[in-house]
C-alpha angles and dihedrals in degrees: 000000000000123000090219110135122214125227096262146347140202089237135011113201114206110207131035102219128108095291096046096044093045091051092046093051091051091050094046090051086053087058093250121147103244138169129190117214105208122190090190097231106114116186093228096049094114093055120099093219146357112249135195091033110130114240091359102060111153096014113150112253093236092052093049092052092046089054090048094051091049091051093050091051092046089065094047098267121135130228119194133177116243146116120242114236104174141353121205141165112275097220093162095049129103094259121062111234094015128139139238117213116199118200126211092249093058100261119131133199133187127220140179091215137014131219110193113202102151095134125208145285122243112227107203128198115266097258120141112251096012099107093045091059095042113132092013115064093340106073141159111198120064091198091053099041110008096099092050092055097036117146092009128122101269127193122199114207112209109231107144148002094292098053097102089048088050091053091051090050095051089050085075090068100040139021090212106074125147123192116214110200090197109171096339125101113272116266115278119253091262093048092046090053091050092050092047092048090055093047095249113151118222119216118191124205136071118293112232104182149334120257121222137183127187090356093305131110111249106164154350117248119209123212090257090059097257113141120207112197112240134160097198137016128208120202132173106224124205105257116220121192116235094227110108090121090069093067094097088060091053091249111132133168119264130201111274114242090239091062090233095118139290139316143172107260119229142158124265091278095051097258114146130206089264113083112245097018124108129177132203139175128016094342086075103016110041093185096053115122121212095273093050092046092052091049091050091051091053092047093050090048091055089051091049092050091049090050091051091048090052090051093047091048091053089050092048092051091050090050091048090054096045110017096171101053121120088232090057092051088056091050091050090052091053092048091048090052089054092049091051089052089056093044092242 
């Protein structure tokens, strides 16, 4: 499939993960001209499989995305490789209130609406060996990875306000859980009582590194040299929205209510405070698993299509009332451009 971009689209989807591809497929099935701009850096790439996804449990992330891209293209949607540099209002374009998306390689594309599904970046604590094991025996989500590390010796590395909660969650999958306070404040009296009641050991002191043998995690080394044997480590990373390119639109990330990082706020349908821009997936909901992200992408796409229909209906009514106005001629030209894109 060529990476050649057309002159304009009904919708440009930024991000080629589950949310973006699901939204694009919904829009393509609605006979909208749509293109997905995919930077090719999915958050779950290190994972061996996607779990908790009905009828696709355990599918490799790369395979899932390949299937998704094929489905989008089967309905006439386009998927191109590229990294978004900036997004701005396209005031000089053929559609009032449209957008211009500039890519890092110099290409530009115009759109009537935007669906942002670029996900997030996991910022991990600066502990030697942590990043190298990420997605394997260093994990974050018990619902994504708990079954795979069940009944093992699990360590929970404190890294944020949800770390004690994370330890209590992982206790569901193993009765051998150790909480490492690391550089965080020790658990409060109430938290310490909860951990003790659940049989979770608390180890104070900064963690220096992870110990491995034969490409497997075997322990956690403290800064004083003490090694605590562990077979898996859970850590709650700080989650940073991939959305810096939206700054020119006045749309900036906000701190997520959970305290786990940042997100782009939106309503229940994915609509942001900026007219014409929707978001879906981890860029707005850091805790969303693949299934939830895909569902959110589809829901946002339906809202976008409804918004476009409302706009087109207003234009049609205006044209019906005054068929010979110059403004109507411009509307007809825009509609004709859309029909040519669909081959109508």
